[in-house]
Short mmCIF file of C-alpha atoms in Angstrom, two decimals:
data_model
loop_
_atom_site.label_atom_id
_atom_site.label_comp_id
_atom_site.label_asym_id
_atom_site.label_seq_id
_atom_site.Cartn_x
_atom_site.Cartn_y
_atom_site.Cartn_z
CA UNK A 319 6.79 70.89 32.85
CA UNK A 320 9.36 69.71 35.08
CA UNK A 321 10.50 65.72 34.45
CA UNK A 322 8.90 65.05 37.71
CA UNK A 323 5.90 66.40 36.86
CA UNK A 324 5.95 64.73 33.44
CA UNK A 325 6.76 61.12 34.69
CA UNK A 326 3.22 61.61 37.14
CA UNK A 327 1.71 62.63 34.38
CA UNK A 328 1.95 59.44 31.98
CA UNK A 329 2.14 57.13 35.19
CA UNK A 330 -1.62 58.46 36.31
CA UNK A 331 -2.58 58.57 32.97
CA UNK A 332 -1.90 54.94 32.33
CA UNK A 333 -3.44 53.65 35.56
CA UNK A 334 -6.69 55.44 34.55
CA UNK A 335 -6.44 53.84 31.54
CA UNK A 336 -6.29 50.23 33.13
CA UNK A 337 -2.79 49.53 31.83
CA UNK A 338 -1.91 46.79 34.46
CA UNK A 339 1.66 47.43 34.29
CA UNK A 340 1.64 51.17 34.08
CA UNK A 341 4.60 51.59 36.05
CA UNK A 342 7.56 50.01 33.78
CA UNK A 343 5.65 51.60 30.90
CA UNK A 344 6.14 54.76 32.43
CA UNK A 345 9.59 54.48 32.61
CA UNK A 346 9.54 53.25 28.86
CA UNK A 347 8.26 56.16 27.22
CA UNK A 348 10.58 57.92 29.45
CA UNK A 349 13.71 55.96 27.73
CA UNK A 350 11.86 55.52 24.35
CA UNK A 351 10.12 59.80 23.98
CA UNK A 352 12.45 61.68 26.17
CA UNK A 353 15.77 59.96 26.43
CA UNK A 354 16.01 59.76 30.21
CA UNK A 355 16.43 56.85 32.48
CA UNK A 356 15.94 55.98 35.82
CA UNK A 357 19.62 57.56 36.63
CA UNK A 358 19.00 60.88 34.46
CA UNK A 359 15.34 61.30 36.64
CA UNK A 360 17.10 61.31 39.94
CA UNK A 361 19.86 63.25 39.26
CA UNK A 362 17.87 66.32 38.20
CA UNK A 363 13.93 65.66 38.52
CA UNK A 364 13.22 69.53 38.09
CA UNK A 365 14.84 69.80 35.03
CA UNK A 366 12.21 71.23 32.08
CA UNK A 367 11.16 69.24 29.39
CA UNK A 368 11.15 70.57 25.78
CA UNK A 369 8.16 71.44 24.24
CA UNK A 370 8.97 69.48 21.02
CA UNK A 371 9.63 66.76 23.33
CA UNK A 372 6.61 66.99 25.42
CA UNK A 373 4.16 67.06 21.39
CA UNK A 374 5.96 63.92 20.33
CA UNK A 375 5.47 62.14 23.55
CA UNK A 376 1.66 63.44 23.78
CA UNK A 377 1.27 61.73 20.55
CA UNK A 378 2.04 58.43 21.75
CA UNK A 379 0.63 58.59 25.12
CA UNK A 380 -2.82 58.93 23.47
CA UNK A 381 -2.47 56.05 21.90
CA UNK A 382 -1.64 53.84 24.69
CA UNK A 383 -4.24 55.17 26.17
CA UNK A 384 -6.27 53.87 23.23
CA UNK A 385 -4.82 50.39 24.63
CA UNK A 386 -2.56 50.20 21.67
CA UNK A 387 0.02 48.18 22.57
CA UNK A 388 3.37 49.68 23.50
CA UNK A 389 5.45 47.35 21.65
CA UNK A 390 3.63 48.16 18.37
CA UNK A 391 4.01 52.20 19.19
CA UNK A 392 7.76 51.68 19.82
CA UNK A 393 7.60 49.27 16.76
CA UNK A 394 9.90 46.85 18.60
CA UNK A 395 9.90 44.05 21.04
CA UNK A 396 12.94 42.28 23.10
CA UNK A 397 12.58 38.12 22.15
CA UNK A 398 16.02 36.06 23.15
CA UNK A 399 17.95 38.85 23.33
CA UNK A 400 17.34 40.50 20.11
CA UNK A 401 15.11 43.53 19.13
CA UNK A 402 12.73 42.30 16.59
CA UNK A 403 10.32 44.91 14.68
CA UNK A 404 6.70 44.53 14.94
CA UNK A 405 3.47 46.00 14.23
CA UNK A 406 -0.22 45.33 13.66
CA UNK A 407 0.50 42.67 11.29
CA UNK A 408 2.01 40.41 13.97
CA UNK A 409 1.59 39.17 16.92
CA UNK A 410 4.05 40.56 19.86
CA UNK A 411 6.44 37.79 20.62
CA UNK A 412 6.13 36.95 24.10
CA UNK A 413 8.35 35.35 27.00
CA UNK A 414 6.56 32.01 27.17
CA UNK A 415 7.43 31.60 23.45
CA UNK A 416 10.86 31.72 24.33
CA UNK A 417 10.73 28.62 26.31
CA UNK A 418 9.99 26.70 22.52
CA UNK A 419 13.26 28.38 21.26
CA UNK A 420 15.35 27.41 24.15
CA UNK A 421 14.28 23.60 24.38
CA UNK A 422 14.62 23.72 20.44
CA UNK A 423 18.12 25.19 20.33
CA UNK A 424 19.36 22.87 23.08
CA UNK A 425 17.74 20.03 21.14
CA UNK A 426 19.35 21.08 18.00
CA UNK A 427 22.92 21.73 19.41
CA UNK A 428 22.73 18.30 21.35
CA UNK A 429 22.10 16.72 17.76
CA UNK A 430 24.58 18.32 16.00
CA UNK A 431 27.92 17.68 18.95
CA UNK A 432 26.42 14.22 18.75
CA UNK A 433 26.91 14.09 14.92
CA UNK A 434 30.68 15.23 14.54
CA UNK A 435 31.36 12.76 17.79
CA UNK A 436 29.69 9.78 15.11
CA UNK A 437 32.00 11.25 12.24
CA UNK A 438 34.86 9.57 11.95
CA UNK A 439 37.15 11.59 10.01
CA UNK A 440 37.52 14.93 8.62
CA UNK A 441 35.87 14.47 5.24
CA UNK A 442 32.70 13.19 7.26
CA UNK A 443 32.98 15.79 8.85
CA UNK A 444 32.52 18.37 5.83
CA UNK A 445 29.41 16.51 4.35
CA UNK A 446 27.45 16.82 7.48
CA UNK A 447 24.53 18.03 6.59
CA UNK A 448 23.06 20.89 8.32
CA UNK A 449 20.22 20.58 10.28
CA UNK A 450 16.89 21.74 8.60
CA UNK A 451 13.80 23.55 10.34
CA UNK A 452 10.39 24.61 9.60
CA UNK A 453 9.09 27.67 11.79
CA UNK A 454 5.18 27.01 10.71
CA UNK A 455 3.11 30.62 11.17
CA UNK A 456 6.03 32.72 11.89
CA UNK A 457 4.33 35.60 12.34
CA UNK A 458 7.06 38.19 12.99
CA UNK A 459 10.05 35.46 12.52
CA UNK A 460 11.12 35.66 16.16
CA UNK A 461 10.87 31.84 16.94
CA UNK A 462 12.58 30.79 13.33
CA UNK A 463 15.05 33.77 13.31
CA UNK A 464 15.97 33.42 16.53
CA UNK A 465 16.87 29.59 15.81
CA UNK A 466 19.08 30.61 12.71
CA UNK A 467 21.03 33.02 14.84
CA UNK A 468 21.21 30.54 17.84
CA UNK A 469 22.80 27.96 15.61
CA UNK A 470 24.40 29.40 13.27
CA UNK A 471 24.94 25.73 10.79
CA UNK A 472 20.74 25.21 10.39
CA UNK A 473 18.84 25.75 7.27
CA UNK A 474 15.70 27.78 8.67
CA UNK A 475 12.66 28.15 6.72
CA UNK A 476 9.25 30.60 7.77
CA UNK A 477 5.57 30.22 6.54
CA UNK A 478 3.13 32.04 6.83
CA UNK A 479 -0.29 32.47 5.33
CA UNK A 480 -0.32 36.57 5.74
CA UNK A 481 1.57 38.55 3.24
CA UNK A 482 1.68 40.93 6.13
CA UNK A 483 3.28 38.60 8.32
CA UNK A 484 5.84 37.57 5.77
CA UNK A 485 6.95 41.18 5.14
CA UNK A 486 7.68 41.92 8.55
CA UNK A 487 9.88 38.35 9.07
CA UNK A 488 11.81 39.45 5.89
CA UNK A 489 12.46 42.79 8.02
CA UNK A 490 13.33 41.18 11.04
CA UNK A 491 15.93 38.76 9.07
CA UNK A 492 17.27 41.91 6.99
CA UNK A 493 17.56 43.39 10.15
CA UNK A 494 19.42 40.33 12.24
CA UNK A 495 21.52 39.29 9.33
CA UNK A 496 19.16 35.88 9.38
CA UNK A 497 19.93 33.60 6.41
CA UNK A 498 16.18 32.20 6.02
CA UNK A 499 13.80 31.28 3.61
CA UNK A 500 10.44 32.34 3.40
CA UNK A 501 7.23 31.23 1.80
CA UNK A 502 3.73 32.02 1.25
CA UNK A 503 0.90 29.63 2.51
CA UNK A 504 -1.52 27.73 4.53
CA UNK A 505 0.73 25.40 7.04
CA UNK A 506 2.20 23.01 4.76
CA UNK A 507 1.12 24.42 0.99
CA UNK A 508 3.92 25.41 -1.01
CA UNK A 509 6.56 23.47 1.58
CA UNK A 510 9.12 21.19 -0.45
CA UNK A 511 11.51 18.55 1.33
CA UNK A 512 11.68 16.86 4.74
CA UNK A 513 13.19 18.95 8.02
CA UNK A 514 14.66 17.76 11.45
CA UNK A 515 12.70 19.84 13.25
CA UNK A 516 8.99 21.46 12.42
CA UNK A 517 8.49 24.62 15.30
CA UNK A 518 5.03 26.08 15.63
CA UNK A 519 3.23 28.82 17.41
CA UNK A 520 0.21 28.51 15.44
CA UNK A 521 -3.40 30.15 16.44
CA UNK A 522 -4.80 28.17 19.43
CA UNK A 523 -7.71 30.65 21.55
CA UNK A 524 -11.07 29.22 20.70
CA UNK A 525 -13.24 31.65 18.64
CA UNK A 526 -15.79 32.57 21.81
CA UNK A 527 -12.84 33.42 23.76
CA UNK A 528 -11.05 35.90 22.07
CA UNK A 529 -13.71 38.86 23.00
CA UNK A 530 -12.83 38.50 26.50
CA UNK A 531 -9.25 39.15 25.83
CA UNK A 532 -7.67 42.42 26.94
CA UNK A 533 -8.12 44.98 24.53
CA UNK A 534 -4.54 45.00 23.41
CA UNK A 535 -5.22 41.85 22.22
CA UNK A 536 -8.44 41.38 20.81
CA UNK A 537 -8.69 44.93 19.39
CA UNK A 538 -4.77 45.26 18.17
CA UNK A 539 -3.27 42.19 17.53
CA UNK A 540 -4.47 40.01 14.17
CA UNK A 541 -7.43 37.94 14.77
CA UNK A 542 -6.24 35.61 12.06
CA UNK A 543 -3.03 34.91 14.25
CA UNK A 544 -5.01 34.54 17.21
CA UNK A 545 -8.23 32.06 16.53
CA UNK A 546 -8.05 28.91 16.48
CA UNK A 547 -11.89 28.08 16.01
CA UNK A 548 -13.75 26.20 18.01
CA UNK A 549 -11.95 24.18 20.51
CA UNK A 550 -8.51 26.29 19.71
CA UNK A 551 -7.30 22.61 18.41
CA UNK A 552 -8.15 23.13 14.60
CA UNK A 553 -4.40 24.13 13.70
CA UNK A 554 -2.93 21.68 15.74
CA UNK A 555 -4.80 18.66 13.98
CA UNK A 556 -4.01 19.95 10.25
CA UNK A 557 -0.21 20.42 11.22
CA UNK A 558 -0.01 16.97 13.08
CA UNK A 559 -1.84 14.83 10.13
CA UNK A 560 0.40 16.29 8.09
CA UNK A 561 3.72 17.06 9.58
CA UNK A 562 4.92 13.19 9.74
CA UNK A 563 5.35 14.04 5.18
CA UNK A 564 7.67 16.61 6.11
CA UNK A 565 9.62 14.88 9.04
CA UNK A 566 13.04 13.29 8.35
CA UNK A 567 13.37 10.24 10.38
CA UNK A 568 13.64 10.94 14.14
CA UNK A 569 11.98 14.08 13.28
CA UNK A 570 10.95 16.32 15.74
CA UNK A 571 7.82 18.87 16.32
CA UNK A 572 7.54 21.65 18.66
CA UNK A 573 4.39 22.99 19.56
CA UNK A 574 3.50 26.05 21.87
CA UNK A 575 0.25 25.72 23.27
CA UNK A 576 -2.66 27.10 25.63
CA UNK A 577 -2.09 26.24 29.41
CA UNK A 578 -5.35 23.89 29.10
CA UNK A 579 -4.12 21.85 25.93
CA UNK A 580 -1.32 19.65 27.30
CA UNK A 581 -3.31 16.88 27.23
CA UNK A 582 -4.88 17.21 24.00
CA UNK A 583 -1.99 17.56 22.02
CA UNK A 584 -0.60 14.88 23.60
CA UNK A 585 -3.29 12.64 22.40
CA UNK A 586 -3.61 14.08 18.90
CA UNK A 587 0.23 13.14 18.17
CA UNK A 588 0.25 9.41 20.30
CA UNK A 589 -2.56 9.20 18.03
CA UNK A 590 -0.62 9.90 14.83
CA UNK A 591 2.08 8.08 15.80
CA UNK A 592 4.91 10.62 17.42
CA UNK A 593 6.75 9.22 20.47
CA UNK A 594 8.14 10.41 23.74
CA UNK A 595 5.51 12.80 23.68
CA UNK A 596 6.33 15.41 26.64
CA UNK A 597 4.73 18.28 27.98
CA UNK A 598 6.95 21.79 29.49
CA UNK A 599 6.10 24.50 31.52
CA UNK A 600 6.95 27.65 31.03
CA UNK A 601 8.13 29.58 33.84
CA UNK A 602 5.30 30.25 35.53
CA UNK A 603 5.02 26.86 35.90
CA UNK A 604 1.81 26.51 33.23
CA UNK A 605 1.68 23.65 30.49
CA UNK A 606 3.50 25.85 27.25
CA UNK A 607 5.18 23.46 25.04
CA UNK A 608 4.54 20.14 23.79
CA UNK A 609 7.34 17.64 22.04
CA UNK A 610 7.74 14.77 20.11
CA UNK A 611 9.50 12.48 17.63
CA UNK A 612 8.31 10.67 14.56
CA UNK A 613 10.42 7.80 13.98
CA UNK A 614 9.46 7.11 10.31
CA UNK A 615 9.48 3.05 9.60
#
């Protein structure tokens, strides 16, 4: 087969599958099977493809077909800039969970110029301490790991309840040259110490929702990762009672969260006593993120 008859091949393939966004995936198992970009098509779109080429790509393209998601074929996914590994075990790190690292990282670097500006001399300076965060459900580390490489000085720590989980965060800091900790178990068992900062993508879909999720999702991606019972809020309480134990003072907790939530979590933590309670939107201009600060008396 020629490479123009190849690239119609997997793009119709993947429409008739009901892959929305069949044509940049087409061009991905272009880059990803056959080593040709958009540049290498146009110059020579009659070229032949290799057989061997054409098996291992088959292989894969049955799959997707299968609605298994790309990202878990490839066994990668893009999150701030850095290629993080991923498979069934995870979840796949999306774009609006970047918006929780950014607001975090600004937060964090804002806290730590405004530190060595209230040092006033050089042996201050040494004994800062460095700032401490908890990355509660990491799933595949992206939100934690991404932190530790963002600012370099933090002490970054990642929990997770799923061995699974765990395994593939240790990967992904092996992989990044991460310095993090990780440990084993339900939100807050097994966590020692206080931290400046507490970031959480934890499950939030109600139970009766999930079956009406794309397939990628609900048939692919780890239920246990994804369901937050019955109101999608049960996560949220547990880490909110308990969070203000693990808070330094002037602590702060970052929550991503389900467009329709704002307002909930915003009452749960007024509730528990966190101030300057704020809701962000991500960039498609939905309710994503939710922040506040425990000022311990």
């Amino acid at each position: 087969m020629t490479i123009r008859e190849v690239l119609i091949n997997i793009r119709e393939r993947l429409q008739n599958a009901g892959i929305e966004d069949f044509e940049y995936e087409s061009w991905a198992f272009f880059d990803w099977k056959l080593h040709i970009d958009r540049a290498e098509f146009y110059m020579n779109p009659n070229g032949e493809v290799k057989e061997e080429l054409l098996a291992e790509l088959e292989s894969v393209l049955k799959q997707r077909e299968q609605r298994v998601p790309l990202q878990y074929l490839m066994g990668e996914c893009e999150f701030m800039g850095y290629d993080f590994y991923v498979d069934e075990r995870v979840l796949i790190p999306r774009q609006d969970t970047e918006c929780l690292v950014e607001l975090a990282v600004e937060d964090i670097r804002n806290r730590k110029t405004q530190n060595r500006c209230e040092s006033n001399n050089t042996a201050d300076q040494k004994n800062e301490q460095k700032v401490k965060v908890l990355d509660l459900c990491t799933g595949s580390g992206c939100i934690g790991i991404s932190v530790a490489k963002l600012c370099p000085d933090t002490e970054v720590t990642l929990a997770d309840i799923s061995e699974g989980a765990l395994s593939v965060a240790k990967k992904n800091a092996q992989n990044l040259d991460a310095g993090v900790t990780l440990i084993k178990g339900n939100l807050f068992e097994n966590i020692e110490g206080r931290f400046d900062y507490i970031l959480s993508n934890p499950p939030y879909i109600p139970s009766e929702v999930i079956e009406g999720l794309m397939p990628e999702v609900k048939e692919h991606e780890p239920r246990l990762a994804l369901d937050g019972e019955a109101d999608g809020l049960s996560f949220y309480r547990e880490i909110i009672n308990e969070a203000p134990d693990y808070l330094n003072p002037d602590g702060r907790i970052y929550f991503e969260i389900g467009a329709e939530q704002g307002e909930d979590l915003t009452h749960l933590m007024n509730e528990r006593g966190f101030s300057e309670v704020k809701v962000h939107k991500d960039l498609a201009g939905l309710d994503r993120i939710v922040t506040g600060i425990y000022s311990r008396k």
